[in-house]
């Protein structure tokens, strides 16, 4: 049941990300809801579930984008790995750590996508513009992180309660 709820949540975040999110830009950047959800899952459930869900969400993003299959999955895996490393070494209950992890993971995600696009010969924005968008997206995703963390923790707690016998 928990897997089905998380899969539905990720599908919803991907669909909102590719349809409505581009209309809610701040400084030219729009929120990466799939990345925020993956970071919240990794922060709550740990590295392995976070990496697995990063792969799923990345493939969902890849299927809705014009680019090659696998680039978003690779970028989300990098973000989930960074978050997993972070959560393993720091306080899980702190509110500040997941916010900073979201900003750092957004920068890593964006860098992986830019590098992959460059290697594949796809269009890449100039470095100055790319850095501005990365900073704006990092701040945007960091601002969304507390709400996403609360939502994922509620899902995790309720699914865990249902599984445990009374």
CSV table of N, CA and C in Angstrom, one decimal, residues 15-161:
chain,number,residue,atom,x,y,z
A,15,UNK,N,3.4,15.0,-13.2
A,15,UNK,CA,2.4,15.6,-14.0
A,15,UNK,C,2.2,17.1,-13.8
A,16,UNK,N,2.2,17.5,-12.5
A,16,UNK,CA,2.1,18.9,-12.2
A,16,UNK,C,3.4,19.6,-12.6
A,17,UNK,N,4.5,19.0,-12.5
A,17,UNK,CA,5.8,19.6,-12.9
A,17,UNK,C,5.8,19.9,-14.4
A,18,UNK,N,5.3,19.0,-15.2
A,18,UNK,CA,5.4,19.2,-16.6
A,18,UNK,C,4.3,20.0,-17.2
A,19,UNK,N,3.2,20.2,-16.4
A,19,UNK,CA,2.1,20.9,-16.9
A,19,UNK,C,1.9,22.3,-16.3
A,20,UNK,N,1.8,22.4,-15.0
A,20,UNK,CA,1.5,23.7,-14.4
A,20,UNK,C,2.7,24.4,-13.8
A,21,UNK,N,3.7,23.7,-13.4
A,21,UNK,CA,4.9,24.3,-12.7
A,21,UNK,C,5.6,25.3,-13.6
A,22,UNK,N,5.8,25.1,-14.9
A,22,UNK,CA,6.4,26.1,-15.7
A,22,UNK,C,5.8,27.4,-15.7
A,23,UNK,N,4.5,27.5,-15.3
A,23,UNK,CA,3.8,28.8,-15.3
A,23,UNK,C,4.0,29.5,-14.0
A,24,UNK,N,4.7,28.9,-13.0
A,24,UNK,CA,5.0,29.5,-11.7
A,24,UNK,C,6.5,29.7,-11.6
A,25,UNK,N,7.0,30.6,-12.4
A,25,UNK,CA,8.4,30.8,-12.3
A,25,UNK,C,8.8,31.9,-11.4
A,26,UNK,N,10.0,31.8,-10.8
A,26,UNK,CA,10.6,32.8,-10.0
A,26,UNK,C,12.0,33.0,-10.6
A,27,UNK,N,12.3,34.2,-11.0
A,27,UNK,CA,13.6,34.4,-11.6
A,27,UNK,C,14.0,33.5,-12.8
A,28,UNK,N,12.9,33.1,-13.5
A,28,UNK,CA,13.1,32.2,-14.7
A,28,UNK,C,13.1,30.7,-14.3
A,29,UNK,N,13.1,30.4,-13.1
A,29,UNK,CA,13.2,29.0,-12.7
A,29,UNK,C,11.8,28.5,-12.2
A,30,UNK,N,11.5,27.3,-12.4
A,30,UNK,CA,10.2,26.7,-11.9
A,30,UNK,C,10.6,25.6,-11.0
A,31,UNK,N,9.7,25.2,-10.1
A,31,UNK,CA,10.0,24.2,-9.1
A,31,UNK,C,10.1,22.8,-9.7
A,32,UNK,N,11.1,22.1,-9.2
A,32,UNK,CA,11.3,20.7,-9.6
A,32,UNK,C,10.6,19.8,-8.5
A,33,UNK,N,9.3,19.6,-8.7
A,33,UNK,CA,8.5,18.9,-7.7
A,33,UNK,C,9.0,17.4,-7.5
A,34,UNK,N,9.4,16.8,-8.6
A,34,UNK,CA,9.8,15.4,-8.5
A,34,UNK,C,11.1,15.3,-7.7
A,35,UNK,N,12.0,16.2,-7.9
A,35,UNK,CA,13.2,16.3,-7.1
A,35,UNK,C,13.0,16.5,-5.6
A,36,UNK,N,12.1,17.5,-5.4
A,36,UNK,CA,11.7,17.8,-4.0
A,36,UNK,C,11.1,16.5,-3.3
A,37,UNK,N,10.2,15.8,-4.0
A,37,UNK,CA,9.6,14.6,-3.5
A,37,UNK,C,10.6,13.5,-3.2
A,38,UNK,N,11.5,13.4,-4.2
A,38,UNK,CA,12.6,12.3,-4.0
A,38,UNK,C,13.5,12.7,-2.8
A,39,UNK,N,13.8,13.9,-2.6
A,39,UNK,CA,14.6,14.3,-1.5
A,39,UNK,C,13.9,14.1,-0.2
A,40,UNK,N,12.6,14.4,-0.2
A,40,UNK,CA,11.8,14.1,1.0
A,40,UNK,C,11.7,12.6,1.3
A,41,UNK,N,11.5,11.8,0.3
A,41,UNK,CA,11.5,10.4,0.5
A,41,UNK,C,12.8,9.9,1.0
A,42,UNK,N,13.9,10.3,0.4
A,42,UNK,CA,15.2,9.9,0.9
A,42,UNK,C,15.5,10.3,2.3
A,43,UNK,N,15.1,11.5,2.6
A,43,UNK,CA,15.3,12.0,4.0
A,43,UNK,C,14.5,11.2,5.0
A,44,UNK,N,13.3,10.8,4.6
A,44,UNK,CA,12.4,10.1,5.5
A,44,UNK,C,12.7,8.6,5.6
A,45,UNK,N,12.8,8.0,4.4
A,45,UNK,CA,12.9,6.5,4.4
A,45,UNK,C,14.3,6.0,4.3
A,46,UNK,N,15.3,6.8,3.8
A,46,UNK,CA,16.7,6.3,3.7
A,46,UNK,C,17.2,6.3,2.3
A,47,UNK,N,18.4,6.0,2.1
A,47,UNK,CA,19.1,6.1,0.8
A,47,UNK,C,18.5,5.1,-0.2
A,48,UNK,N,18.4,3.8,0.2
A,48,UNK,CA,17.9,2.8,-0.8
A,48,UNK,C,16.5,3.1,-1.4
A,49,UNK,N,15.6,3.3,-0.5
A,49,UNK,CA,14.2,3.7,-1.1
A,49,UNK,C,14.3,5.0,-1.9
A,50,UNK,N,15.1,5.9,-1.4
A,50,UNK,CA,15.2,7.2,-2.1
A,50,UNK,C,15.8,7.0,-3.5
A,51,UNK,N,16.8,6.2,-3.6
A,51,UNK,CA,17.4,5.9,-4.9
A,51,UNK,C,16.4,5.2,-5.8
A,52,UNK,N,15.7,4.2,-5.3
A,52,UNK,CA,14.7,3.5,-6.1
A,52,UNK,C,13.6,4.4,-6.6
A,53,UNK,N,13.1,5.3,-5.7
A,53,UNK,CA,12.1,6.2,-6.2
A,53,UNK,C,12.6,7.3,-7.1
A,54,UNK,N,13.9,7.6,-6.9
A,54,UNK,CA,14.5,8.6,-7.9
A,54,UNK,C,14.6,8.0,-9.3
A,55,UNK,N,14.8,6.7,-9.4
A,55,UNK,CA,14.9,6.1,-10.7
A,55,UNK,C,13.5,6.1,-11.3
A,56,UNK,N,12.5,5.8,-10.5
A,56,UNK,CA,11.1,5.7,-11.0
A,56,UNK,C,10.6,7.1,-11.4
A,57,UNK,N,10.9,8.1,-10.6
A,57,UNK,CA,10.5,9.5,-10.9
A,57,UNK,C,11.3,10.0,-12.1
A,58,UNK,N,12.5,9.7,-12.2
A,58,UNK,CA,13.4,10.1,-13.3
A,58,UNK,C,12.9,9.5,-14.6
A,59,UNK,N,12.5,8.3,-14.6
A,59,UNK,CA,12.0,7.7,-15.8
A,59,UNK,C,10.6,8.3,-16.2
A,60,UNK,N,9.8,8.6,-15.2
A,60,UNK,CA,8.5,9.3,-15.5
A,60,UNK,C,8.8,10.7,-16.2
A,61,UNK,N,9.8,11.4,-15.6
A,61,UNK,CA,10.2,12.7,-16.2
A,61,UNK,C,10.8,12.5,-17.6
A,62,UNK,N,11.6,11.5,-17.8
A,62,UNK,CA,12.2,11.2,-19.1
A,62,UNK,C,11.1,10.9,-20.2
A,63,UNK,N,10.1,10.2,-19.7
A,63,UNK,CA,9.0,9.8,-20.7
A,63,UNK,C,8.1,11.0,-21.0
A,64,UNK,N,8.1,12.1,-20.2
A,64,UNK,CA,7.4,13.3,-20.5
A,64,UNK,C,8.2,14.4,-21.2
A,65,UNK,N,9.5,14.2,-21.3
A,65,UNK,CA,10.4,15.2,-21.9
A,65,UNK,C,10.7,14.9,-23.3
A,66,UNK,N,11.3,15.8,-24.0
A,66,UNK,CA,11.7,15.6,-25.4
A,66,UNK,C,13.1,15.0,-25.5
A,67,UNK,N,13.9,15.0,-24.5
A,67,UNK,CA,15.2,14.5,-24.5
A,67,UNK,C,15.3,13.0,-24.5
A,68,UNK,N,16.5,12.5,-24.4
A,68,UNK,CA,16.8,11.1,-24.4
A,68,UNK,C,16.3,10.5,-23.1
A,69,UNK,N,16.0,9.2,-23.1
A,69,UNK,CA,15.6,8.4,-21.9
A,69,UNK,C,16.8,8.2,-21.0
A,70,UNK,N,16.7,8.6,-19.7
A,70,UNK,CA,17.7,8.3,-18.7
A,70,UNK,C,18.4,9.5,-18.1
A,71,UNK,N,18.3,10.6,-18.8
A,71,UNK,CA,19.0,11.8,-18.2
A,71,UNK,C,18.4,12.3,-16.9
A,72,UNK,N,17.1,12.4,-16.9
A,72,UNK,CA,16.5,12.8,-15.6
A,72,UNK,C,16.6,11.8,-14.5
A,73,UNK,N,16.6,10.5,-14.9
A,73,UNK,CA,16.8,9.5,-13.9
A,73,UNK,C,18.2,9.6,-13.3
A,74,UNK,N,19.2,9.8,-14.1
A,74,UNK,CA,20.5,9.9,-13.7
A,74,UNK,C,20.7,11.1,-12.8
A,75,UNK,N,20.1,12.2,-13.2
A,75,UNK,CA,20.2,13.4,-12.4
A,75,UNK,C,19.5,13.3,-11.0
A,76,UNK,N,18.3,12.7,-11.0
A,76,UNK,CA,17.6,12.4,-9.7
A,76,UNK,C,18.4,11.5,-8.9
A,77,UNK,N,19.0,10.5,-9.5
A,77,UNK,CA,19.8,9.5,-8.7
A,77,UNK,C,21.0,10.3,-8.0
A,78,UNK,N,21.6,11.2,-8.7
A,78,UNK,CA,22.7,12.0,-8.1
A,78,UNK,C,22.2,12.8,-6.9
A,79,UNK,N,21.0,13.4,-7.1
A,79,UNK,CA,20.4,14.2,-6.0
A,79,UNK,C,20.0,13.4,-4.8
A,80,UNK,N,19.5,12.2,-5.1
A,80,UNK,CA,19.1,11.3,-4.0
A,80,UNK,C,20.3,10.8,-3.3
A,81,UNK,N,21.4,10.5,-4.0
A,81,UNK,CA,22.6,10.0,-3.4
A,81,UNK,C,23.2,11.1,-2.5
A,82,UNK,N,23.2,12.3,-2.9
A,82,UNK,CA,23.8,13.4,-2.1
A,82,UNK,C,22.9,13.5,-0.8
A,83,UNK,N,21.6,13.5,-1.0
A,83,UNK,CA,20.7,13.6,0.2
A,83,UNK,C,20.9,12.4,1.1
A,84,UNK,N,21.0,11.2,0.6
A,84,UNK,CA,21.3,10.0,1.4
A,84,UNK,C,22.6,10.1,2.2
A,85,UNK,N,23.6,10.6,1.5
A,85,UNK,CA,24.9,10.8,2.2
A,85,UNK,C,24.7,11.8,3.3
A,86,UNK,N,24.0,12.9,3.0
A,86,UNK,CA,23.7,13.9,4.0
A,86,UNK,C,23.0,13.4,5.2
A,87,UNK,N,21.9,12.7,5.0
A,87,UNK,CA,21.0,12.2,6.1
A,87,UNK,C,21.7,11.2,6.9
A,88,UNK,N,22.6,10.4,6.3
A,88,UNK,CA,23.4,9.4,7.1
A,88,UNK,C,24.3,10.0,8.1
A,89,UNK,N,24.8,11.2,7.8
A,89,UNK,CA,25.8,11.9,8.6
A,89,UNK,C,25.3,13.0,9.5
A,90,UNK,N,24.1,13.4,9.4
A,90,UNK,CA,23.6,14.6,10.1
A,90,UNK,C,22.3,14.3,10.8
A,91,UNK,N,21.8,15.2,11.6
A,91,UNK,CA,20.5,15.1,12.4
A,91,UNK,C,19.3,15.0,11.5
A,92,UNK,N,18.5,14.0,11.5
A,92,UNK,CA,17.3,13.8,10.7
A,92,UNK,C,16.2,14.7,11.1
A,93,UNK,N,16.2,15.1,12.4
A,93,UNK,CA,15.1,15.9,12.9
A,93,UNK,C,15.2,17.4,12.6
A,94,UNK,N,16.4,17.9,12.2
A,94,UNK,CA,16.6,19.3,12.0
A,94,UNK,C,15.8,19.7,10.7
A,95,UNK,N,15.2,20.9,10.7
A,95,UNK,CA,14.5,21.4,9.6
A,95,UNK,C,15.5,22.1,8.6
A,96,UNK,N,16.6,22.6,9.1
A,96,UNK,CA,17.5,23.3,8.2
A,96,UNK,C,18.2,22.3,7.3
A,97,UNK,N,18.6,21.2,7.8
A,97,UNK,CA,19.4,20.2,6.9
A,97,UNK,C,18.7,19.8,5.7
A,98,UNK,N,17.4,19.4,5.7
A,98,UNK,CA,16.7,19.0,4.5
A,98,UNK,C,16.6,20.2,3.5
A,99,UNK,N,16.4,21.4,4.0
A,99,UNK,CA,16.3,22.6,3.2
A,99,UNK,C,17.6,22.8,2.4
A,100,UNK,N,18.7,22.7,3.1
A,100,UNK,CA,20.0,22.9,2.5
A,100,UNK,C,20.3,21.7,1.6
A,101,UNK,N,19.9,20.5,1.9
A,101,UNK,CA,20.1,19.4,1.1
A,101,UNK,C,19.3,19.5,-0.2
A,102,UNK,N,18.1,20.1,-0.1
A,102,UNK,CA,17.3,20.4,-1.3
A,102,UNK,C,18.0,21.3,-2.3
A,103,UNK,N,18.6,22.4,-1.7
A,103,UNK,CA,19.3,23.4,-2.5
A,103,UNK,C,20.5,22.7,-3.2
A,104,UNK,N,21.3,22.0,-2.4
A,104,UNK,CA,22.5,21.3,-2.9
A,104,UNK,C,22.2,20.3,-4.0
A,105,UNK,N,21.1,19.5,-3.7
A,105,UNK,CA,20.7,18.4,-4.6
A,105,UNK,C,20.2,19.0,-5.9
A,106,UNK,N,19.5,20.2,-5.8
A,106,UNK,CA,19.1,20.9,-7.0
A,106,UNK,C,20.2,21.3,-7.9
A,107,UNK,N,21.3,21.8,-7.2
A,107,UNK,CA,22.5,22.2,-8.0
A,107,UNK,C,23.1,21.0,-8.7
A,108,UNK,N,23.2,19.9,-7.9
A,108,UNK,CA,23.8,18.7,-8.5
A,108,UNK,C,23.0,18.1,-9.6
A,109,UNK,N,21.6,18.1,-9.4
A,109,UNK,CA,20.7,17.6,-10.5
A,109,UNK,C,20.9,18.5,-11.7
A,110,UNK,N,20.9,19.8,-11.6
A,110,UNK,CA,21.0,20.7,-12.7
A,110,UNK,C,22.3,20.5,-13.4
A,111,UNK,N,23.4,20.3,-12.7
A,111,UNK,CA,24.7,20.1,-13.3
A,111,UNK,C,24.8,18.8,-14.1
A,112,UNK,N,24.2,17.8,-13.5
A,112,UNK,CA,24.2,16.5,-14.2
A,112,UNK,C,23.4,16.6,-15.5
A,113,UNK,N,22.2,17.3,-15.5
A,113,UNK,CA,21.5,17.5,-16.7
A,113,UNK,C,22.2,18.3,-17.8
A,114,UNK,N,22.9,19.4,-17.3
A,114,UNK,CA,23.6,20.2,-18.2
A,114,UNK,C,24.8,19.5,-18.8
A,115,UNK,N,25.5,18.7,-18.0
A,115,UNK,CA,26.6,17.9,-18.5
A,115,UNK,C,26.1,16.8,-19.5
A,116,UNK,N,25.0,16.2,-19.2
A,116,UNK,CA,24.5,15.1,-20.1
A,116,UNK,C,24.0,15.8,-21.4
A,117,UNK,N,23.4,16.9,-21.3
A,117,UNK,CA,23.0,17.6,-22.6
A,117,UNK,C,24.2,18.0,-23.4
A,118,UNK,N,25.2,18.5,-22.8
A,118,UNK,CA,26.4,18.9,-23.5
A,118,UNK,C,27.1,17.7,-24.1
A,119,UNK,N,27.2,16.6,-23.4
A,119,UNK,CA,27.8,15.4,-23.9
A,119,UNK,C,27.0,14.8,-25.1
A,120,UNK,N,25.7,14.9,-25.0
A,120,UNK,CA,24.8,14.4,-26.1
A,120,UNK,C,24.6,15.3,-27.2
A,121,UNK,N,25.3,16.5,-27.1
A,121,UNK,CA,25.2,17.5,-28.2
A,121,UNK,C,23.9,18.2,-28.3
A,122,UNK,N,23.1,18.3,-27.2
A,122,UNK,CA,21.9,19.0,-27.2
A,122,UNK,C,22.2,20.5,-26.8
A,123,UNK,N,21.2,21.3,-27.0
A,123,UNK,CA,21.3,22.8,-26.7
A,123,UNK,C,21.5,23.0,-25.2
A,124,UNK,N,22.5,23.8,-24.8
A,124,UNK,CA,22.9,24.1,-23.4
A,124,UNK,C,22.9,25.6,-23.3
A,125,UNK,N,22.3,26.2,-22.3
A,125,UNK,CA,22.4,27.7,-22.2
A,125,UNK,C,23.8,28.1,-21.8
A,126,UNK,N,24.1,29.4,-22.1
A,126,UNK,CA,25.4,29.9,-21.7
A,126,UNK,C,25.6,29.8,-20.2
A,127,UNK,N,26.9,29.7,-19.8
A,127,UNK,CA,27.2,29.4,-18.4
A,127,UNK,C,26.6,30.4,-17.4
A,128,UNK,N,26.6,31.7,-17.7
A,128,UNK,CA,26.1,32.7,-16.8
A,128,UNK,C,24.6,32.5,-16.6
A,129,UNK,N,23.9,32.3,-17.7
A,129,UNK,CA,22.4,32.1,-17.6
A,129,UNK,C,22.1,30.8,-16.8
A,130,UNK,N,22.9,29.7,-17.1
A,130,UNK,CA,22.7,28.5,-16.4
A,130,UNK,C,22.9,28.6,-14.9
A,131,UNK,N,23.9,29.3,-14.5
A,131,UNK,CA,24.2,29.5,-13.1
A,131,UNK,C,23.1,30.3,-12.4
A,132,UNK,N,22.6,31.3,-13.1
A,132,UNK,CA,21.5,32.1,-12.5
A,132,UNK,C,20.2,31.2,-12.3
A,133,UNK,N,19.9,30.3,-13.3
A,133,UNK,CA,18.8,29.4,-13.2
A,133,UNK,C,19.0,28.4,-12.1
A,134,UNK,N,20.2,27.9,-12.0
A,134,UNK,CA,20.5,26.9,-11.0
A,134,UNK,C,20.3,27.5,-9.6
A,135,UNK,N,20.8,28.7,-9.4
A,135,UNK,CA,20.6,29.3,-8.1
A,135,UNK,C,19.2,29.6,-7.8
A,136,UNK,N,18.4,30.1,-8.7
A,136,UNK,CA,17.0,30.4,-8.5
A,136,UNK,C,16.2,29.1,-8.3
A,137,UNK,N,16.5,28.0,-9.0
A,137,UNK,CA,15.9,26.7,-8.8
A,137,UNK,C,16.2,26.2,-7.4
A,138,UNK,N,17.5,26.3,-7.0
A,138,UNK,CA,17.9,25.8,-5.7
A,138,UNK,C,17.1,26.5,-4.6
A,139,UNK,N,17.0,27.8,-4.7
A,139,UNK,CA,16.2,28.6,-3.6
A,139,UNK,C,14.8,28.2,-3.7
A,140,UNK,N,14.2,28.0,-4.9
A,140,UNK,CA,12.8,27.7,-5.0
A,140,UNK,C,12.5,26.3,-4.4
A,141,UNK,N,13.3,25.3,-4.8
A,141,UNK,CA,13.1,24.0,-4.2
A,141,UNK,C,13.4,23.9,-2.7
A,142,UNK,N,14.3,24.7,-2.2
A,142,UNK,CA,14.6,24.7,-0.8
A,142,UNK,C,13.4,25.2,0.0
A,143,UNK,N,12.7,26.2,-0.6
A,143,UNK,CA,11.5,26.8,0.0
A,143,UNK,C,10.4,25.8,0.1
A,144,UNK,N,10.3,24.9,-0.9
A,144,UNK,CA,9.2,23.9,-1.0
A,144,UNK,C,9.5,22.7,-0.1
A,145,UNK,N,10.7,22.5,0.3
A,145,UNK,CA,11.1,21.3,1.1
A,145,UNK,C,10.4,21.1,2.4
A,146,UNK,N,10.2,22.1,3.2
A,146,UNK,CA,9.5,21.8,4.5
A,146,UNK,C,8.1,21.2,4.3
A,147,UNK,N,7.3,21.7,3.4
A,147,UNK,CA,6.0,21.2,3.1
A,147,UNK,C,6.0,19.8,2.6
A,148,UNK,N,7.0,19.5,1.7
A,148,UNK,CA,7.1,18.2,1.1
A,148,UNK,C,7.5,17.2,2.2
A,149,UNK,N,8.4,17.6,3.0
A,149,UNK,CA,8.9,16.7,4.1
A,149,UNK,C,7.7,16.4,5.1
A,150,UNK,N,6.9,17.3,5.4
A,150,UNK,CA,5.7,17.1,6.2
A,150,UNK,C,4.8,16.1,5.5
A,151,UNK,N,4.5,16.3,4.3
A,151,UNK,CA,3.6,15.4,3.5
A,151,UNK,C,4.2,13.9,3.4
A,152,UNK,N,5.4,13.8,3.1
A,152,UNK,CA,6.0,12.5,3.0
A,152,UNK,C,6.1,11.8,4.3
A,153,UNK,N,6.4,12.5,5.4
A,153,UNK,CA,6.4,11.9,6.7
A,153,UNK,C,5.0,11.4,7.1
A,154,UNK,N,4.0,12.1,6.8
A,154,UNK,CA,2.6,11.7,7.1
A,154,UNK,C,2.3,10.4,6.3
A,155,UNK,N,2.7,10.4,5.1
A,155,UNK,CA,2.4,9.1,4.3
A,155,UNK,C,3.2,8.0,4.9
A,156,UNK,N,4.5,8.2,5.2
A,156,UNK,CA,5.3,7.2,5.8
A,156,UNK,C,4.8,6.6,7.1
A,157,UNK,N,4.4,7.6,8.0
A,157,UNK,CA,3.8,7.2,9.3
A,157,UNK,C,2.5,6.4,9.2
A,158,UNK,N,1.6,6.9,8.3
A,158,UNK,CA,0.3,6.2,8.2
A,158,UNK,C,0.5,4.8,7.5
A,159,UNK,N,1.4,4.7,6.5
A,159,UNK,CA,1.6,3.4,5.9
A,159,UNK,C,2.3,2.5,6.8
A,160,UNK,N,3.1,3.0,7.7
A,160,UNK,CA,3.8,2.1,8.7
A,160,UNK,C,2.8,1.6,9.7
A,161,UNK,N,1.9,2.5,10.1
A,161,UNK,CA,0.9,2.0,11.1
A,161,UNK,C,0.0,1.0,10.6
